[in-house]
Short mmCIF file of C-alpha atoms in Angstrom, two decimals:
data_model
loop_
_atom_site.label_atom_id
_atom_site.label_comp_id
_atom_site.label_asym_id
_atom_site.label_seq_id
_atom_site.Cartn_x
_atom_site.Cartn_y
_atom_site.Cartn_z
CA MET A 1 127.78 142.78 29.67
CA THR A 2 126.72 139.39 30.06
CA LYS A 3 123.95 138.96 32.64
CA PRO A 4 124.35 136.76 35.27
CA VAL A 5 122.88 133.20 35.55
CA ILE A 6 120.00 132.99 38.22
CA GLY A 7 118.51 129.92 39.93
CA PHE A 8 115.35 130.41 41.18
CA ILE A 9 114.05 127.59 44.07
CA GLY A 10 110.22 128.55 45.01
CA LEU A 11 107.83 129.11 42.37
CA GLY A 12 105.11 130.28 44.29
CA LEU A 13 102.59 133.21 43.62
CA MET A 14 105.60 135.86 44.74
CA GLY A 15 108.20 133.69 43.55
CA GLY A 16 106.67 132.51 40.03
CA ASN A 17 105.68 136.27 39.19
CA MET A 18 109.50 136.88 40.00
CA VAL A 19 110.05 134.63 37.59
CA GLU A 20 107.91 135.81 35.33
CA CYS A 21 109.76 139.34 35.59
CA LEU A 22 113.57 138.25 35.44
CA GLN A 23 112.29 136.39 31.98
CA LYS A 24 110.39 139.62 30.60
CA ASN A 25 113.67 141.43 30.97
CA GLY A 26 115.96 138.98 29.59
CA PHE A 27 116.97 136.22 31.93
CA GLU A 28 117.15 132.35 31.93
CA PRO A 29 116.59 131.25 35.20
CA ILE A 30 117.50 127.74 36.37
CA VAL A 31 114.26 126.66 38.82
CA MET A 32 113.26 124.30 41.20
CA ASP A 33 110.08 123.56 42.92
CA LEU A 34 108.02 120.62 44.22
CA ASN A 35 105.16 122.10 42.09
CA LYS A 36 105.91 120.33 38.96
CA GLU A 37 102.64 122.55 36.80
CA ALA A 38 104.59 125.86 38.37
CA VAL A 39 108.19 124.93 37.05
CA ALA A 40 106.27 123.58 33.31
CA THR A 41 104.66 127.18 32.82
CA VAL A 42 108.21 128.55 33.52
CA VAL A 43 110.59 126.43 31.57
CA ALA A 44 108.01 126.78 28.36
CA ARG A 45 109.33 130.71 28.81
CA GLY A 46 112.84 129.52 28.01
CA ALA A 47 113.88 128.22 32.08
CA THR A 48 115.63 125.46 32.65
CA GLU A 49 115.10 122.51 35.21
CA ALA A 50 117.62 121.42 37.85
CA LYS A 51 117.29 118.16 39.22
CA SER A 52 118.54 119.20 42.53
CA ALA A 53 119.73 122.82 44.98
CA LYS A 54 123.34 121.51 44.38
CA GLU A 55 123.36 121.25 40.76
CA LEU A 56 121.39 124.56 40.53
CA ALA A 57 123.92 126.46 42.76
CA ALA A 58 127.05 124.68 40.97
CA ALA A 59 125.26 126.54 37.66
CA SER A 60 124.41 129.98 39.05
CA ASP A 61 126.24 133.41 39.68
CA ILE A 62 123.49 134.20 41.44
CA ILE A 63 121.09 131.56 43.85
CA MET A 64 117.18 133.18 44.93
CA LEU A 65 114.97 131.76 47.02
CA CYS A 66 111.61 132.67 47.89
CA LEU A 67 110.91 129.56 50.47
CA THR A 68 108.16 129.55 53.29
CA THR A 69 110.30 129.04 55.98
CA SER A 70 113.52 129.04 57.64
CA ALA A 71 113.36 125.30 58.16
CA VAL A 72 112.68 124.94 54.18
CA VAL A 73 115.47 127.66 53.81
CA GLU A 74 118.21 125.29 55.88
CA GLN A 75 117.07 121.82 54.63
CA LEU A 76 117.89 123.30 50.92
CA VAL A 77 121.51 124.84 52.38
CA TYR A 78 122.53 122.27 54.22
CA GLY A 79 120.58 119.03 53.30
CA LYS A 80 121.77 116.32 50.92
CA ASP A 81 122.91 117.78 46.92
CA GLY A 82 121.94 120.98 48.95
CA ILE A 83 122.90 124.28 48.23
CA LEU A 84 126.37 124.49 50.44
CA ASP A 85 127.45 121.08 48.49
CA GLY A 86 127.35 123.33 45.09
CA ILE A 87 128.05 126.79 45.58
CA LYS A 88 130.47 128.53 43.40
CA GLU A 89 133.24 130.83 44.80
CA GLY A 90 131.94 134.48 44.08
CA SER A 91 128.23 133.19 44.06
CA VAL A 92 125.94 135.50 46.14
CA LEU A 93 122.53 133.98 47.56
CA ILE A 94 119.60 136.07 48.19
CA ASP A 95 116.56 134.83 50.35
CA PHE A 96 113.53 136.58 49.61
CA GLY A 97 111.75 135.04 52.30
CA THR A 98 110.66 136.18 55.77
CA SER A 99 113.68 134.24 57.85
CA ILE A 100 114.52 134.16 61.37
CA PRO A 101 117.80 136.11 62.06
CA ALA A 102 119.91 133.78 63.53
CA SER A 103 119.48 130.96 60.50
CA THR A 104 120.65 133.65 58.68
CA ARG A 105 123.44 134.54 59.85
CA ARG A 106 124.44 131.27 60.33
CA ILE A 107 123.95 130.17 57.04
CA GLY A 108 126.29 133.72 55.58
CA ALA A 109 128.83 132.71 57.73
CA ASP A 110 128.61 129.16 56.46
CA LEU A 111 129.08 130.59 53.22
CA ALA A 112 131.31 132.51 53.23
CA GLU A 113 133.65 129.62 54.35
CA LYS A 114 132.87 128.50 51.09
CA GLY A 115 134.02 132.05 49.64
CA ALA A 116 130.48 132.80 48.39
CA GLY A 117 128.38 135.56 49.48
CA MET A 118 124.74 136.16 51.17
CA VAL A 119 121.83 138.23 51.11
CA ASP A 120 118.78 138.56 52.87
CA ALA A 121 116.18 140.13 51.03
CA PRO A 122 112.19 140.29 52.78
CA LEU A 123 109.87 141.05 50.21
CA GLY A 124 106.93 143.84 50.24
CA ARG A 125 103.71 144.51 48.33
CA THR A 126 102.49 141.93 46.68
CA PRO A 127 102.50 138.94 43.75
CA ALA A 128 100.57 141.59 40.88
CA HIS A 129 104.55 144.23 41.81
CA ALA A 130 106.53 141.27 41.57
CA LYS A 131 104.97 140.50 38.17
CA ASP A 132 105.78 144.20 37.24
CA GLY A 133 108.83 144.65 38.95
CA LEU A 134 107.62 146.59 41.23
CA LEU A 135 108.66 144.96 44.35
CA ASN A 136 109.49 147.02 48.15
CA ILE A 137 113.21 145.25 48.93
CA MET A 138 114.65 145.12 52.12
CA ALA A 139 118.14 143.92 51.53
CA ALA A 140 121.20 143.45 53.99
CA GLY A 141 124.71 141.79 54.07
CA GLU A 142 128.23 142.78 52.96
CA LYS A 143 128.18 145.63 50.90
CA ALA A 144 129.91 144.80 48.21
CA THR A 145 127.72 141.53 47.93
CA PHE A 146 124.47 144.24 47.89
CA ASP A 147 126.26 146.00 45.49
CA LYS A 148 126.80 143.45 43.11
CA VAL A 149 123.75 142.19 43.54
CA LYS A 150 121.59 145.67 42.98
CA PRO A 151 121.26 145.86 39.62
CA VAL A 152 119.37 142.13 39.56
CA LEU A 153 117.71 143.75 42.35
CA ASP A 154 116.68 146.81 40.56
CA VAL A 155 114.92 144.52 38.15
CA LEU A 156 112.64 142.91 40.59
CA GLY A 157 112.18 146.15 42.75
CA GLU A 158 110.81 149.43 42.16
CA ASN A 159 111.91 150.60 45.65
CA VAL A 160 115.86 149.03 46.63
CA PHE A 161 116.26 149.05 50.43
CA TYR A 162 119.91 148.70 51.56
CA LEU A 163 119.77 148.11 55.03
CA GLY A 164 123.45 146.98 56.54
CA ALA A 165 125.07 143.97 58.24
CA LEU A 166 123.56 140.57 57.19
CA GLY A 167 120.37 139.46 59.47
CA ALA A 168 118.96 142.88 59.07
CA GLY A 169 117.19 142.72 56.22
CA HIS A 170 115.02 140.08 57.81
CA THR A 171 114.86 142.15 61.15
CA THR A 172 113.38 144.63 59.43
CA LYS A 173 111.09 142.62 57.58
CA LEU A 174 110.06 140.66 61.00
CA ILE A 175 109.38 143.80 62.74
CA ASN A 176 107.12 145.23 60.18
CA ASN A 177 105.08 142.05 60.14
CA PHE A 178 104.61 142.24 63.73
CA MET A 179 103.30 146.00 63.29
CA GLY A 180 100.93 145.51 60.58
CA MET A 181 99.49 141.97 62.18
CA THR A 182 98.92 142.78 65.12
CA THR A 183 97.36 146.27 63.76
CA VAL A 184 95.14 144.21 62.06
CA CYS A 185 94.03 141.86 64.96
CA ALA A 186 93.70 145.09 66.61
CA MET A 187 90.84 146.42 64.33
CA SER A 188 89.23 143.57 63.61
CA GLN A 189 88.61 142.66 67.61
CA ALA A 190 87.24 146.34 67.53
CA PHE A 191 84.72 145.64 65.09
CA ALA A 192 84.40 142.63 66.40
CA VAL A 193 83.30 144.53 70.15
CA ALA A 194 81.41 147.23 68.68
CA ASP A 195 78.79 143.59 67.25
CA ARG A 196 78.31 142.91 70.15
CA ALA A 197 78.34 145.86 71.96
CA GLY A 198 75.09 146.94 69.28
CA VAL A 199 77.15 149.70 67.98
CA ASP A 200 77.04 149.56 63.43
CA ARG A 201 80.55 148.74 62.22
CA GLN A 202 79.88 151.00 58.79
CA GLN A 203 79.32 153.77 61.61
CA LEU A 204 82.21 152.50 63.52
CA TYR A 205 84.39 152.52 60.39
CA ASP A 206 82.47 155.90 59.43
CA ILE A 207 84.06 157.99 63.03
CA MET A 208 87.59 155.86 63.53
CA SER A 209 88.38 155.90 59.47
CA THR A 210 88.25 160.41 60.16
CA GLY A 211 90.94 160.47 62.73
CA PRO A 212 94.68 158.74 63.47
CA SER A 213 93.93 155.40 63.55
CA ASN A 214 92.64 155.34 59.45
CA SER A 215 95.06 153.39 57.39
CA PRO A 216 95.86 150.75 54.76
CA PHE A 217 95.41 148.11 57.29
CA MET A 218 92.09 149.50 58.53
CA GLN A 219 90.79 149.68 54.92
CA PHE A 220 91.87 146.02 54.02
CA CYS A 221 89.37 144.84 58.08
CA LYS A 222 86.55 146.98 57.11
CA ASN A 223 86.58 145.37 53.75
CA TYR A 224 85.72 142.20 55.59
CA ALA A 225 84.51 143.00 58.67
CA VAL A 226 81.72 145.46 56.88
CA ASP A 227 81.45 144.49 53.49
CA GLY A 228 82.55 140.81 53.10
CA VAL A 229 85.30 141.57 50.82
CA SER A 230 88.81 139.58 51.53
CA ASP A 231 91.38 141.45 50.05
CA LEU A 232 94.58 141.83 52.12
CA GLY A 233 96.07 138.76 50.22
CA PHE A 234 98.07 137.60 53.00
CA SER A 235 97.22 134.61 55.40
CA ILE A 236 96.36 133.88 59.00
CA ALA A 237 99.24 130.90 58.92
CA ASN A 238 101.44 132.68 57.26
CA ALA A 239 101.41 135.88 59.94
CA ASN A 240 101.12 132.74 62.77
CA LYS A 241 104.24 131.69 60.86
CA ASP A 242 105.95 135.72 61.52
CA LEU A 243 104.64 136.71 64.50
CA GLY A 244 106.42 133.47 66.18
CA TYR A 245 109.20 134.01 64.04
CA PHE A 246 109.60 137.23 65.92
CA LEU A 247 109.13 136.38 69.25
CA LYS A 248 112.23 133.89 68.11
CA MET A 249 114.26 137.13 67.41
CA VAL A 250 112.98 139.09 70.40
CA GLU A 251 113.62 136.76 72.96
CA ASP A 252 117.50 136.04 71.22
CA LEU A 253 118.31 139.40 71.55
CA GLY A 254 117.60 138.74 75.53
CA THR A 255 114.68 141.09 75.92
CA ARG A 256 110.68 139.83 75.43
CA ALA A 257 107.62 141.62 73.79
CA GLU A 258 104.15 141.27 74.65
CA ILE A 259 102.19 142.77 72.86
CA ALA A 260 103.70 140.63 69.71
CA GLU A 261 102.69 137.82 72.80
CA GLY A 262 99.22 138.73 72.65
CA THR A 263 99.36 138.76 69.15
CA SER A 264 100.65 135.50 68.91
CA SER A 265 98.19 133.67 70.83
CA ASN A 266 95.42 135.20 68.76
CA LEU A 267 96.64 134.28 65.24
CA GLN A 268 97.68 131.15 66.80
CA ALA A 269 93.70 130.70 68.66
CA ALA A 270 92.53 131.23 64.84
CA PHE A 271 95.11 128.90 63.02
CA ASP A 272 93.77 126.27 65.75
CA GLU A 273 90.16 126.70 64.72
CA GLY A 274 91.31 125.89 61.13
CA MET A 275 91.22 129.72 59.98
CA GLY A 276 94.77 129.23 58.22
CA ASN A 277 94.16 129.67 55.27
CA GLY A 278 91.94 132.14 55.38
CA ASN A 279 93.53 135.83 54.84
CA VAL A 280 94.51 137.86 58.43
CA PRO A 281 91.17 140.09 58.69
CA GLU A 282 89.24 137.29 58.75
CA ILE A 283 90.27 136.54 62.32
CA PHE A 284 87.62 139.06 63.05
CA ASP A 285 84.86 135.68 62.74
CA TYR A 286 86.94 134.32 65.19
CA PHE A 287 86.89 137.52 67.80
CA LEU A 288 82.96 137.98 66.92
CA LYS A 289 82.29 134.34 68.80
CA LEU A 290 84.85 134.32 70.97
CA GLU A 291 83.32 133.16 74.63
CA ARG A 292 85.06 134.21 77.64
#
């Protein structure tokens, strides 16, 4: 069966490795990115560069986005020479980023008016998993649209979950990141408080890790707070953005999430201190120097 033509926008660490995975599996994607070095790398392996999102969409059966924010996604969809201007009837847009669900649903409705579909499919795991096609993919959208693109999602993901109506993927990812980043903030602060109280951080870890609080996130926090190794691979800036999106989603649902408000406040404060590029467990340093 003929492989669908894939257009891919966003060749960062995750997106670039996803494109490499697609190329290893026989796809010849059309790509776009502001980083021309990243573009040159995938073009050297057989990809083609598009001059605009409109051009890319017009030539693609499946358009994949791996971008940083909902604002960037909306700019590429609705902007001059954007995806909405070029997308073909029957094509599918897949947003692999972490976006605001209300924005996702609005884009999906506008694409539907052009006879195109949308799947929101945020990702779990790391860029290394992306290169090997081992991502966790949380996909949502009309079932027929999901079924159409699932063979390609199976190339990129080891675990592909179908979650229902459009927006459910981004909703699930934001809940997941709220839980994960709140856990990291709480554990990092626990190590900082222990240090101030004169409790050895290694001993605290030895005790806590034998109980139900033990988790991979605790290990990441221990690696930084005790061993000085920062290896989670998710920045304070990204976590801060995701918690902001989570709070916006909660507001749209007509409720509050006070625990998330606390996590967001801590991440924003660390970001304001110039720590945005550090991995999330490095918020330990912010807590360690925090004064009343």
